[in-house]
């Protein structure tokens, strides 16, 4: 089964953070179209292990920050902040998965 997660908010911070980028309708439309047509180029995410879009028809190189938040943080010299976010998210996911008695350990370990 294939499952896709699509961010429709912002990448790199809240609305008031000028370093962040808004995921615009044209980004979302290009991604949905790419999924439906099978034209997205995927790669493994180094932080979470799932696949992320490397290239999407209709999203230019500037849009890579939308597809891969790590690149936005890296380009802005904010990798320490990004590493903290990654660790926080992994910790929250581990804690959540620990609540489910009888859950296959492989599933729980998959969240990092």
PDB file of C-alpha atoms in Angstrom, residues 92-101 103 107-108 111:
ATOM      1  CA  UNK A  92       7.367  12.176  20.316  1.00  0.00           C
ATOM      2  CA  UNK A  93       6.777   9.340  17.848  1.00  0.00           C
ATOM      3  CA  UNK A  94       8.599   6.783  20.025  1.00  0.00           C
ATOM      4  CA  UNK A  95       6.566   7.851  23.064  1.00  0.00           C
ATOM      5  CA  UNK A  96       3.327   7.625  21.109  1.00  0.00           C
ATOM      6  CA  UNK A  97       4.148   4.178  19.721  1.00  0.00           C
ATOM      7  CA  UNK A  98       5.071   2.915  23.205  1.00  0.00           C
ATOM      8  CA  UNK A  99       1.419   3.372  24.245  1.00  0.00           C
ATOM      9  CA  UNK A 100       0.243   0.543  21.987  1.00  0.00           C
ATOM     10  CA  UNK A 101       0.559  -2.745  23.834  1.00  0.00           C
ATOM     11  CA  UNK A 103       2.512  -3.526  18.716  1.00  0.00           C
ATOM     12  CA  UNK A 107       6.793  -0.972  13.604  1.00  0.00           C
ATOM     13  CA  UNK A 108       7.718   0.965  16.740  1.00  0.00           C
ATOM     14  CA  UNK A 111       9.861   5.778  13.707  1.00  0.00           C
TER      15      UNK A 111
END
